[in-house]
Every structure is written in structure tokens, then in C-alpha cells.
XYZ file of N, CA, C and O in Angstrom:
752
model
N -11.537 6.466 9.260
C -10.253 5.822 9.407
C -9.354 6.737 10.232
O -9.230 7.920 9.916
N -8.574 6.086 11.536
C -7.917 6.726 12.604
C -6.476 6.520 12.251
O -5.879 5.662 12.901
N -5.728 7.271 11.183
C -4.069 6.680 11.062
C -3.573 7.270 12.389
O -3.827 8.412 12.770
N -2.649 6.130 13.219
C -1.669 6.516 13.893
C -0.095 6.405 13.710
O 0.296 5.965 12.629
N 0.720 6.716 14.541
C 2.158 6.514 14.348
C 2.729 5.898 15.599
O 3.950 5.903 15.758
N 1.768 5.264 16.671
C 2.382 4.453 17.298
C 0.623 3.844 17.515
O -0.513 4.251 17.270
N 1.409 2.412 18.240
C 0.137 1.389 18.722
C -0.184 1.435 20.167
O 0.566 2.162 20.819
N -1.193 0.782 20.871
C -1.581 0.617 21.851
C -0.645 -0.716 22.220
O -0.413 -1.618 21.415
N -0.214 -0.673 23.423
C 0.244 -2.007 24.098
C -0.410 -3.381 23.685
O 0.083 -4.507 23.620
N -1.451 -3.002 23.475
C -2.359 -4.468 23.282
C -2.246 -5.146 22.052
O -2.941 -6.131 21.804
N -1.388 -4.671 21.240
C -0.958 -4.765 19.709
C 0.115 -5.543 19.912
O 1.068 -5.048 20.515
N 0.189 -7.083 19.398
C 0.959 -8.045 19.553
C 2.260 -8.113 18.505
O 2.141 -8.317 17.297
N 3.547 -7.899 19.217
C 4.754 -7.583 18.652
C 5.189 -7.867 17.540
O 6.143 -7.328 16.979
N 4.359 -8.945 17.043
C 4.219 -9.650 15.925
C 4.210 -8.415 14.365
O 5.032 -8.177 13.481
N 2.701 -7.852 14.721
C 1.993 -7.138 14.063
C 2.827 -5.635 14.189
O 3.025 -4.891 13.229
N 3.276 -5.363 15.635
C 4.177 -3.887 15.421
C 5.316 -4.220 15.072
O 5.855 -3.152 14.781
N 6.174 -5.189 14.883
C 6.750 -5.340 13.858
C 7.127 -5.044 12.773
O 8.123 -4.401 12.441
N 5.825 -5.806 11.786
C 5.742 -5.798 10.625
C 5.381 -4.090 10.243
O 5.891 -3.508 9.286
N 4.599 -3.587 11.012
C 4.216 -2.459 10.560
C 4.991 -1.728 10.155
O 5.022 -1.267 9.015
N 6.223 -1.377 11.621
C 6.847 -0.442 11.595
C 8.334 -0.842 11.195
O 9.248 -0.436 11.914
N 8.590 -1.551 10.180
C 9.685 -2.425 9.928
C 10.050 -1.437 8.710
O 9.315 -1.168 7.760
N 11.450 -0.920 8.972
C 11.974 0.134 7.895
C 12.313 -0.648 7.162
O 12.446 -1.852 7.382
N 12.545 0.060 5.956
C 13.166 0.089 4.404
C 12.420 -0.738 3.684
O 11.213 -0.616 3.892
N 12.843 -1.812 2.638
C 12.079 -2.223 1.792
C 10.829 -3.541 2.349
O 11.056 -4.751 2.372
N 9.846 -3.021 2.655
C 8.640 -4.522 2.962
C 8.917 -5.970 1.986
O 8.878 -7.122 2.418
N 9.267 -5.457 0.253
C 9.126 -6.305 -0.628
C 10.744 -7.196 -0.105
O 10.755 -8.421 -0.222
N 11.718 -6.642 0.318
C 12.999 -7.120 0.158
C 12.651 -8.195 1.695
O 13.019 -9.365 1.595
N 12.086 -7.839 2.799
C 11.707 -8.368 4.120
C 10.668 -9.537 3.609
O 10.512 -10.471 4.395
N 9.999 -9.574 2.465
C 9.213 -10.491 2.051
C 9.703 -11.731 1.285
O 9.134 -12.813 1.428
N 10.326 -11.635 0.805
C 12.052 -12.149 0.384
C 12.330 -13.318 1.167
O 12.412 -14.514 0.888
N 12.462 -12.602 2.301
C 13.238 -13.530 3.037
C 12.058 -14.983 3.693
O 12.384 -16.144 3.941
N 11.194 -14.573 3.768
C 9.663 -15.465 4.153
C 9.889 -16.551 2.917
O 10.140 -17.693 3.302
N 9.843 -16.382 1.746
C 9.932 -17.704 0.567
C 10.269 -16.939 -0.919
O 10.509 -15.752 -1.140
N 10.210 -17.792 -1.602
C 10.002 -17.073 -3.319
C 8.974 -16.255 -3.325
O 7.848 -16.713 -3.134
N 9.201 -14.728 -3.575
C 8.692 -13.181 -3.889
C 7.988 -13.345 -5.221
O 8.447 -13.940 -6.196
N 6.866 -12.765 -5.140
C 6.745 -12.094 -6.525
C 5.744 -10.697 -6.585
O 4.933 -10.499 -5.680
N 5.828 -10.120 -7.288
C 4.964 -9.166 -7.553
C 3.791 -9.332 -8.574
O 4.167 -9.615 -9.712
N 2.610 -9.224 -8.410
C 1.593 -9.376 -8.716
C 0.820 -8.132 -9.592
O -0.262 -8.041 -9.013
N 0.829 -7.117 -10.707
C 0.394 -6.248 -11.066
C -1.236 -6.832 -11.080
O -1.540 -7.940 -11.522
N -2.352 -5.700 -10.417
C -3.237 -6.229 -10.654
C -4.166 -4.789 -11.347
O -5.357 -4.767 -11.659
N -3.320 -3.861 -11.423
C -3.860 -2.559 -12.230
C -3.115 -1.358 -12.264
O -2.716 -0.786 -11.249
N -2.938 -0.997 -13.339
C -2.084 0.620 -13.433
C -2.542 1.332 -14.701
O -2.435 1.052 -15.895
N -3.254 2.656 -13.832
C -4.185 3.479 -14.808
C -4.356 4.652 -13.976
O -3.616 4.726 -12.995
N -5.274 5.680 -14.200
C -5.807 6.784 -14.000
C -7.092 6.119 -13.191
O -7.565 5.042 -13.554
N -7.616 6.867 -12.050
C -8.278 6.781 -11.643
C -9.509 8.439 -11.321
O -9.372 9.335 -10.488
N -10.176 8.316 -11.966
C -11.004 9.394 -12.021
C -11.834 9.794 -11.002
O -12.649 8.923 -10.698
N -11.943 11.306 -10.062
C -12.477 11.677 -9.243
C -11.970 10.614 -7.588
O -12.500 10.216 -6.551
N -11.129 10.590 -8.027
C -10.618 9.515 -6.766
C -10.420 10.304 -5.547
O -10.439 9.637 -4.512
N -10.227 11.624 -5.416
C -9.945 12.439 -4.428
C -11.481 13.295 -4.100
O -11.674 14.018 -3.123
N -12.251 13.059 -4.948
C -13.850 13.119 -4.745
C -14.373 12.118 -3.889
O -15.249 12.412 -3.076
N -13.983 11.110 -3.973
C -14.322 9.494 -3.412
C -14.293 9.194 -1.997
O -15.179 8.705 -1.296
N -12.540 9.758 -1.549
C -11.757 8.908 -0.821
C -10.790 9.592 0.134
O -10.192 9.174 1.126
N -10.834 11.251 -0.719
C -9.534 12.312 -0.466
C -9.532 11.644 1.122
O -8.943 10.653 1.551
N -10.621 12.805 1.933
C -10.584 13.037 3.790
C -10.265 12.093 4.032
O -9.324 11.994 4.819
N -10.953 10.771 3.420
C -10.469 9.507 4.007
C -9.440 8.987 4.623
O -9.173 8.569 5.750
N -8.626 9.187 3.014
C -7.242 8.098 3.387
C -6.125 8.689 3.187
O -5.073 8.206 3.607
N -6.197 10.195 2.297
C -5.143 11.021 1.569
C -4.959 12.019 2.720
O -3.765 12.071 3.015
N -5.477 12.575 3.238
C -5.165 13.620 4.233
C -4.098 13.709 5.377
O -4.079 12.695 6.074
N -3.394 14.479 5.657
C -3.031 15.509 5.022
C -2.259 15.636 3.997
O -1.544 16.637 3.946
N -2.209 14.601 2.869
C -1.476 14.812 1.760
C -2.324 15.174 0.526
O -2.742 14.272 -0.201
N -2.640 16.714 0.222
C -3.490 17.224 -0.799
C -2.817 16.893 -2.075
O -1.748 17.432 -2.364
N -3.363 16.073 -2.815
C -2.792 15.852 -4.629
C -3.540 17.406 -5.219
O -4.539 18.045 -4.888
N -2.428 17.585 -6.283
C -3.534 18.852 -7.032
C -4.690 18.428 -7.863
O -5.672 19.169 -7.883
N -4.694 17.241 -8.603
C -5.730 16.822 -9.480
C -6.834 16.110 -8.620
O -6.704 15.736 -7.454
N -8.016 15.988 -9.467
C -9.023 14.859 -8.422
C -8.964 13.485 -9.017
O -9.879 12.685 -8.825
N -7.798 13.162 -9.809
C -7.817 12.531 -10.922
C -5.964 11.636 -10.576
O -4.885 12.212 -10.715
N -6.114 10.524 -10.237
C -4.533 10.215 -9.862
C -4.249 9.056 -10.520
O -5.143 8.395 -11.047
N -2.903 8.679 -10.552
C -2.843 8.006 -11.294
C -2.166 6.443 -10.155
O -1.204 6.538 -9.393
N -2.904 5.310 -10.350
C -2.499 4.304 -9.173
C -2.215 3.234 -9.855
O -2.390 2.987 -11.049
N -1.569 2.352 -8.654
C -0.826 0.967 -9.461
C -0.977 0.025 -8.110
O -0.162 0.188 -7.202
N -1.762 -0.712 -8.016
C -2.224 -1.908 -7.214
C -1.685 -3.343 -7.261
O -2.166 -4.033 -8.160
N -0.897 -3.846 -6.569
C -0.651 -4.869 -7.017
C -0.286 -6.005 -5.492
O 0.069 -5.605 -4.383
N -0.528 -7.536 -5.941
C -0.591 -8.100 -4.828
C 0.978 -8.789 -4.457
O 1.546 -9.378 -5.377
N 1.490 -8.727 -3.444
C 2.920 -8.994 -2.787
C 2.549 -10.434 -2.330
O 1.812 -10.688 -1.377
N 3.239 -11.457 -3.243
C 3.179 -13.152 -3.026
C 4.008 -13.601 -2.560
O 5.044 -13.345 -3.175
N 4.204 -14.435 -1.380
C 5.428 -15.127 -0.860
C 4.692 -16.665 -1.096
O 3.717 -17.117 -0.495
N 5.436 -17.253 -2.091
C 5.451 -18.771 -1.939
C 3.741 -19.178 -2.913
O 2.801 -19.931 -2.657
N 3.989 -18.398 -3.850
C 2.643 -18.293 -4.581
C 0.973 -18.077 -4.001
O -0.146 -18.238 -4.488
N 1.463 -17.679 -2.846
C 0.107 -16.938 -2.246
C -0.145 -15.275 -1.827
O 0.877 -14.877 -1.268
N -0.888 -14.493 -1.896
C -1.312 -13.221 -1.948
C -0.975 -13.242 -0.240
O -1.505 -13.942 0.623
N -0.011 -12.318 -0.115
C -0.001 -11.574 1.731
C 0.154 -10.236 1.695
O 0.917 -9.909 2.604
N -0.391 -8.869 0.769
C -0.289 -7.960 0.962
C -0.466 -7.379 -0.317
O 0.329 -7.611 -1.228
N -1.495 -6.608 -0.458
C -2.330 -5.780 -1.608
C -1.445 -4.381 -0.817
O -1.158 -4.133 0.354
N -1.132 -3.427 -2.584
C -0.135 -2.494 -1.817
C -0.336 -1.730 -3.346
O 0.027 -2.109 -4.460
N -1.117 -0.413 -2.890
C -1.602 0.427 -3.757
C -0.727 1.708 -3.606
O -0.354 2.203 -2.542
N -0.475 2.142 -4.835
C 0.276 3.353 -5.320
C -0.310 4.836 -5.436
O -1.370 4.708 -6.049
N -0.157 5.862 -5.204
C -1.000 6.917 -5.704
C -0.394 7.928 -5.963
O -0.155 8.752 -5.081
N -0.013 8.094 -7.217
C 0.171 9.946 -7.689
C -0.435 10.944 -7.742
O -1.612 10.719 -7.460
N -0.261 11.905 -7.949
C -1.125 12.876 -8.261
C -0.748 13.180 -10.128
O 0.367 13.574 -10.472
N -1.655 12.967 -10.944
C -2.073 12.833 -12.439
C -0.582 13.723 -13.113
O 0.045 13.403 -14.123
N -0.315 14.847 -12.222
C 0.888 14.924 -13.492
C 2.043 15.126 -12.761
O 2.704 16.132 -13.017
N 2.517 14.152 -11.660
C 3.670 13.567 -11.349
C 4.258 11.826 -12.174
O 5.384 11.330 -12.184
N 2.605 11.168 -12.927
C 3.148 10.234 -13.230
C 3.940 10.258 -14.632
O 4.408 9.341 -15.308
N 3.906 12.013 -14.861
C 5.010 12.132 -16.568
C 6.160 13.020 -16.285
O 6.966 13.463 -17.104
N 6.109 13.265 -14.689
C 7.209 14.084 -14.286
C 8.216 13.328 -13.569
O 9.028 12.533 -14.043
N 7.984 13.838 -11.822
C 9.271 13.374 -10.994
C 9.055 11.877 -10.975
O 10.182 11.382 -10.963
N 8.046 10.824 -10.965
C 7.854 9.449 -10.705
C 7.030 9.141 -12.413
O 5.981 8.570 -12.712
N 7.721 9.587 -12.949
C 6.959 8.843 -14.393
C 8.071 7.240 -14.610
O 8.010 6.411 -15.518
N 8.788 7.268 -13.686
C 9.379 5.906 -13.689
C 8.379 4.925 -13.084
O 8.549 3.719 -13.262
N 7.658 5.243 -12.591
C 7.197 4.210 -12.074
C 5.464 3.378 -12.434
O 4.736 2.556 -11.877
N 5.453 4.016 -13.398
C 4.438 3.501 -15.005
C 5.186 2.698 -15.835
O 4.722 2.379 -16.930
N 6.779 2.145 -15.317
C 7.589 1.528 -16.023
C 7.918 -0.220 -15.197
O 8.404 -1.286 -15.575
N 7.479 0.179 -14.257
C 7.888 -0.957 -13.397
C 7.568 -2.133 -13.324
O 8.187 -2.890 -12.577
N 6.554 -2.547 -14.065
C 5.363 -3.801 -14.343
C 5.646 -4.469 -12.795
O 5.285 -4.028 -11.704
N 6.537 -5.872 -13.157
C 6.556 -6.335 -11.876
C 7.171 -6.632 -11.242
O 7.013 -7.674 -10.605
N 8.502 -5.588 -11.076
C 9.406 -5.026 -10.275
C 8.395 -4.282 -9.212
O 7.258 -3.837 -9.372
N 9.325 -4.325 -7.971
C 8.626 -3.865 -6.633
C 9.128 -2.712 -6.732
O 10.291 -2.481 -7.062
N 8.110 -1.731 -6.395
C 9.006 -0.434 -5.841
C 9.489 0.532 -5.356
O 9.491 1.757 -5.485
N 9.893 -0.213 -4.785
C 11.142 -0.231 -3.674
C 12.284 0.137 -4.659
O 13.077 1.004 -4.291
N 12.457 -0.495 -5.993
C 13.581 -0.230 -6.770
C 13.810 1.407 -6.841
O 14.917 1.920 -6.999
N 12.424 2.223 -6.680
C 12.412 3.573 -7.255
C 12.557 4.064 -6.250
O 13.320 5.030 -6.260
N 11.789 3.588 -4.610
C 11.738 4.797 -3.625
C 12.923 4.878 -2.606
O 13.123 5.711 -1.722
N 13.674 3.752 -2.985
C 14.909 3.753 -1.983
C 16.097 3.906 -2.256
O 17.046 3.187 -1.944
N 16.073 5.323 -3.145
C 16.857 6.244 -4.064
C 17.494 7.314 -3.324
O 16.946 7.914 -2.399
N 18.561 7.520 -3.714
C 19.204 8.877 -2.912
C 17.966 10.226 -3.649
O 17.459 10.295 -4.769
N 17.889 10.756 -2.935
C 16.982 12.211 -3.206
C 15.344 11.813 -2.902
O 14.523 12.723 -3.012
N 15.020 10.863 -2.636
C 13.824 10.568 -2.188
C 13.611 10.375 -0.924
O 14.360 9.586 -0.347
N 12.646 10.977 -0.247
C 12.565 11.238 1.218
C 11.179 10.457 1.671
O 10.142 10.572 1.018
N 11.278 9.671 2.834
C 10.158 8.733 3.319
C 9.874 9.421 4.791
O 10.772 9.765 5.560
N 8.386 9.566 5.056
C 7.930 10.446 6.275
C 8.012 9.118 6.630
O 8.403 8.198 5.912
N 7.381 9.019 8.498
C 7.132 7.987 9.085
C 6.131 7.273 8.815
O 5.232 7.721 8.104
N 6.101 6.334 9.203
C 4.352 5.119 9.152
C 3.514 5.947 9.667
O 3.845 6.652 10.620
N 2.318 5.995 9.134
C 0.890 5.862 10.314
C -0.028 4.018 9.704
O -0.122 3.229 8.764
N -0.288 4.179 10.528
C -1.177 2.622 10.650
C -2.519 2.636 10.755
O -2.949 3.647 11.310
N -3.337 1.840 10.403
C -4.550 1.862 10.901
C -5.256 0.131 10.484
O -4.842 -0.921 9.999
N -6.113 0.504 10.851
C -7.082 -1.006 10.199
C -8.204 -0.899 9.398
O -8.950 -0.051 9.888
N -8.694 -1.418 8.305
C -9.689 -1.159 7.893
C -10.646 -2.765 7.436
O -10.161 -3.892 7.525
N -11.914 -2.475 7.007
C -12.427 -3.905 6.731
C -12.311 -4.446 5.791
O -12.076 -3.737 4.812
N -12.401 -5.849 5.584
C -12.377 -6.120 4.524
C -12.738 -5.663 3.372
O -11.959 -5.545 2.426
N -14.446 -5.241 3.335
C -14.833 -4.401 2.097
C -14.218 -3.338 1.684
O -14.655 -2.779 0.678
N -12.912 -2.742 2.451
C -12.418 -1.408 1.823
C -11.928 -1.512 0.687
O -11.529 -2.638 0.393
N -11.782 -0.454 -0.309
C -11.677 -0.456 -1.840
C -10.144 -0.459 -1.685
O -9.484 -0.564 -2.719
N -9.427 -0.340 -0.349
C -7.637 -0.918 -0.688
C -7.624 -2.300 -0.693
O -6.501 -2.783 -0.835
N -8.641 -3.165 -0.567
C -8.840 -4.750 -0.375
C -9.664 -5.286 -1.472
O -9.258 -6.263 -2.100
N -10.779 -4.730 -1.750
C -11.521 -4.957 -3.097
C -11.545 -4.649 -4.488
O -12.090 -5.124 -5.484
N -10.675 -3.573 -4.203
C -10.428 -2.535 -5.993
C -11.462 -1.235 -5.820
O -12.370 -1.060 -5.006
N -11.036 -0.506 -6.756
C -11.271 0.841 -6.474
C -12.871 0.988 -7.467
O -13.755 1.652 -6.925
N -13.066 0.600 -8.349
C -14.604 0.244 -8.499
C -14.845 -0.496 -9.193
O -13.976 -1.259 -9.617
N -16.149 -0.567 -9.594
C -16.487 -2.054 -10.688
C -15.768 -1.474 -11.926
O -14.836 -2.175 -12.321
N -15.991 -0.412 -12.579
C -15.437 -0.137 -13.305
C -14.375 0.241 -14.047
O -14.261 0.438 -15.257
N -13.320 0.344 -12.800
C -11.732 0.475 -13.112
C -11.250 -0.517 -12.948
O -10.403 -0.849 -13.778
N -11.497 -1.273 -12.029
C -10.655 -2.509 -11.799
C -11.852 -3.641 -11.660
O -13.015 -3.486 -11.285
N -11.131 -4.882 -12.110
C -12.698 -6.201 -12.237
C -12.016 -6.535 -10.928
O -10.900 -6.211 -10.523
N -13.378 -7.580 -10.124
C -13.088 -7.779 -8.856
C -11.916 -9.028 -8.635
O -11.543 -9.862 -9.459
N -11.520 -8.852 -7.335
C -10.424 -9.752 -6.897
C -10.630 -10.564 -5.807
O -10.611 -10.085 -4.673
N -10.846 -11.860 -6.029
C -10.770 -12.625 -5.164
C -10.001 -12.821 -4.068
O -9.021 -13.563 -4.146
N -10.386 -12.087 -2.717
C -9.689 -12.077 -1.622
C -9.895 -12.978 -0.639
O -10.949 -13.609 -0.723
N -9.130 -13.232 0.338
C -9.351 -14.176 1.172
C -10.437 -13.969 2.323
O -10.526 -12.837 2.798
N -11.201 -14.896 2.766
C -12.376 -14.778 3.149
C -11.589 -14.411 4.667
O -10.400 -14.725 4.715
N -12.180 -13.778 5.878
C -11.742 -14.018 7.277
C -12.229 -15.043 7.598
O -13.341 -15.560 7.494
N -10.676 -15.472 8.274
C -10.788 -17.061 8.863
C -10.624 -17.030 10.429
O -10.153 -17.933 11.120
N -11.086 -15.857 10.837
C -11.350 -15.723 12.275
C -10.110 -15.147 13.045
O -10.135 -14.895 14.250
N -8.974 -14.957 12.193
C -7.955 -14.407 12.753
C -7.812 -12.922 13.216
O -7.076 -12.552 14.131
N -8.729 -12.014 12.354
C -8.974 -10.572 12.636
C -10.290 -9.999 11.309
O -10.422 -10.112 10.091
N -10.924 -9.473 12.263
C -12.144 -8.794 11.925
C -11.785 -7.285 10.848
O -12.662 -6.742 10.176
N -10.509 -6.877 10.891
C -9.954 -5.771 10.219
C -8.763 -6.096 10.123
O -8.119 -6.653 11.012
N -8.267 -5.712 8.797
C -6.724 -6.010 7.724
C -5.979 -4.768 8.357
O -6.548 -3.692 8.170
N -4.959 -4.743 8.978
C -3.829 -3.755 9.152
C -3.601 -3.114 7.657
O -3.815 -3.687 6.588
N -3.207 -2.037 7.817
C -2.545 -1.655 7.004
C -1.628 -0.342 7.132
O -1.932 0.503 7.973
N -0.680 -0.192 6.431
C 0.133 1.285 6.822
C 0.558 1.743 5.689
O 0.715 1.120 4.639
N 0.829 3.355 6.011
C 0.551 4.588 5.216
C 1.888 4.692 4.489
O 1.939 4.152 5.594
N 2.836 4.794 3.917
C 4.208 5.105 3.655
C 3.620 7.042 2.329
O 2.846 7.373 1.432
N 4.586 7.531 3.102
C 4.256 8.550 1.646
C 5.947 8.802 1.835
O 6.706 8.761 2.803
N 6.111 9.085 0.377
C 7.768 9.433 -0.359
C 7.549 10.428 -1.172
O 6.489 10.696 -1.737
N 8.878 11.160 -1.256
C 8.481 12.642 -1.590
C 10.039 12.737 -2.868
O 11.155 12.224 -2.777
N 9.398 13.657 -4.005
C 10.583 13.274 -4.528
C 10.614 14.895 -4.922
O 9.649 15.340 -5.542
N 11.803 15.850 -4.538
C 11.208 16.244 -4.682
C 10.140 17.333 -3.584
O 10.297 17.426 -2.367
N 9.454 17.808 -4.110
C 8.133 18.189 -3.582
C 6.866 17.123 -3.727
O 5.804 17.372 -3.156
N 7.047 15.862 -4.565
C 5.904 15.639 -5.547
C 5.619 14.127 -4.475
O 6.404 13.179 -4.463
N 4.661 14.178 -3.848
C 4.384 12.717 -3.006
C 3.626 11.925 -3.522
O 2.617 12.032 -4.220
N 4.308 10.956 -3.043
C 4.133 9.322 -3.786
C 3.320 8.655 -2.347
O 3.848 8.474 -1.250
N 1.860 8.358 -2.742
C 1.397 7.505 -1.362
C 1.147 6.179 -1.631
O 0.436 5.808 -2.565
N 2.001 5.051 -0.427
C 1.751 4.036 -0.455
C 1.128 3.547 0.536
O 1.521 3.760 1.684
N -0.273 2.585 0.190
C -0.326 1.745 1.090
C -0.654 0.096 1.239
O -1.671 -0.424 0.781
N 0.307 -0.556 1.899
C 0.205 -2.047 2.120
C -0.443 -2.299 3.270
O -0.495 -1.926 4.442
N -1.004 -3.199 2.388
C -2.602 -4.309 3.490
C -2.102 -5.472 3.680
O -2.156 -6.282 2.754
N -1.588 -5.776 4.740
C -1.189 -7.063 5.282
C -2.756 -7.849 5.614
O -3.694 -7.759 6.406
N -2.303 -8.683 4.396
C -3.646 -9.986 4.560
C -3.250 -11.250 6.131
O -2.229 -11.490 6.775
N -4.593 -11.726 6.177
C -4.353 -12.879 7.135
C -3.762 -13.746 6.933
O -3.322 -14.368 7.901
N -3.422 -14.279 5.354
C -2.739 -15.280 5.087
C -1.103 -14.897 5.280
O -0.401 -15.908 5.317
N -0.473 -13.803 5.391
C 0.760 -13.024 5.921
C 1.263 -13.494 7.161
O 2.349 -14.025 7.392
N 0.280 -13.213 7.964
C 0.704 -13.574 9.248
C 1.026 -15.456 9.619
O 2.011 -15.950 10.166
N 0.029 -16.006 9.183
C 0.448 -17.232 8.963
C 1.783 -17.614 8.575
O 2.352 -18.424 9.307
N 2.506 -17.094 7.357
C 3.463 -17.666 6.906
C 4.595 -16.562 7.903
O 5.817 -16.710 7.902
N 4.021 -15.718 8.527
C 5.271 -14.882 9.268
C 5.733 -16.487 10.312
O 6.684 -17.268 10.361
N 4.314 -16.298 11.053
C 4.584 -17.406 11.849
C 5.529 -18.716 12.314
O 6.089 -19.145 13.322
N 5.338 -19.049 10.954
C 6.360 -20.303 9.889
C 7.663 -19.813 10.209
O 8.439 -20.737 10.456
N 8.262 -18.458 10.304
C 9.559 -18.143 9.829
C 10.344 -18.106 10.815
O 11.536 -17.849 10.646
């Protein structure tokens, strides 16, 4: 996986847009139809930085291999347009962000767009459907989720990096803009 912080020209304004669209995604989702937040898991995830670290975490080293995440799907108009996974590091979720083991299905955005909390820039990238930010993180932590099949619109799900710092203690987010997203952007 190649995160960047800007796109190639060939990236339709549409899509750099959405990517690089400051402040709250959930509050910008809002405005598309009736919002909701979708909890679809919040727990500990074991050896996850064994799994996945180089992957997707780098250069943001957690101290534990052990984090604690909260997955949940972003609905406009009772349909799924953006799976948007949380990641602590295991003992920030009883410290600087232990608020946010509180949030069920409040977006949050309520927590990170706080005075004293600091947001680096986007990086972006694409990944496939089968990635475990689209499928769940394994059979055994999370049961599977019925995602939307590709309907020929794109061969790889965008997605972008947000990390927030509270603190010293970083909070990584990332939202997967599904195909069914762009559709209803379309609409708007």
C-alpha cells in the first residue's frame, strides 16, 4: 500500500474532493441525506501490529502489538458509503482517548474536533476489496460483513489516512469510501 498526500491529475475532482475535504467527513455526510452511524465492532484487537503494522500504520509506531479499534459503517439515507476504522494503541484507550470506548453511535468527530487535538494531513491510497479495512479484521474478532459487490465503477475502494494526536498519544483513522458513496455524491 502506496499512501500519498497529493493525487495524480488523472484523479477525477469528484474523488479529490472527497478525499481531501477538511474537518468533519460525518458532518459533510449530513448534508447528502439522513446520517447514521453504524457500530459494527469495538474491542481489542490482538497482535494487530504483527499483522498489518508496515502496512498501514507506518510511520505511526503504537507501543503495544495489541490495539484497541472501533469499526463502524457511515450511512446516508439507510445505505452503507464508508467503513471507517479507529485505532489506538491498548493503553491510550484508558488514558488520553478513553472517551472514545464511550461513543457507541455518535461519530467521532464529536471527540477529534476538540481544542488540544491536533490532525496531520491526509495521505490516500486505494486498496481492494478483500482488504481487512473492507472485510473485518478476522474471522475471529469480527463476524463477516456483507459488502457491496463491485459494480464496475472501480476495481479498488479509496480510502484516506487521518491520524489525531492528543497529546502525544495518536489516534488513526481510516475511511473507505464505498461505491455506493459516490453514487449518492452524484445525486447531490
Amino acid at each position: 500500500m502506496i499512501w500519498k498526500q497529493a493525487l495524480e491529475n488523472d484523479v477525477s475532482s469528484t474523488v479529490r474532493k472527497w478525499l481531501f475535504k477538511t474537518g468533519s467527513l460525518s458532518a459533510h455526510l449530513q448534508l447528502l441525506g439522513p446520517f447514521t452511524v453504524d457500530v459494527l465492532f469495538e474491542g481489542y484487537w490482538d497482535n494487530a501490529m504483527e499483522k498489518h503494522g508496515n502496512s498501514i500504520f507506518a510511520p505511526y509506531p503504537f507501543q503495544h502489538t495489541t490495539l484497541w479499534v472501533r469499526r463502524v459503517r457511515l450511512m446516508v439515507n439507510a445505505e452503507p458509503v464508508v467503513y471507517a476504522s479507529t485505532f489506538l494503541d491498548k493503553k491510550d484507550i484508558t488514558g488520553e482517548w478513553k472517551a472514545v470506548a464511550a461513543l457507541s453511535s455518535t461519530p467521532l468527530a464529536s471527540l477529534v474536533f476538540r481544542q488540544g487535538v491536533l490532525r496531520e494531513a491526509f495521505a490516500v491510497s486505494t486498496i481492494p476489496s478483500s482488504h481487512f479495512l473492507i472485510t473485518g479484521f478476522s474471522k475471529k474478532a469480527l463476524p463477516a460483513v456483507n459488502t457491496p459487490q463491485s459494480d464496475g465503477l472501480a476495481e479498488d475502494y479509496w480510502v484516506r489516512r487521518s491520524v489525531f494526536y492528543k497529546n502525544t498519544s495518536p489516534l488513526v483513522l481510516f475511511e473507505c469510501f464505498l461505491p455506493s458513496f459516490w453514487s449518492i455524491d452524484e445525486k447531490d
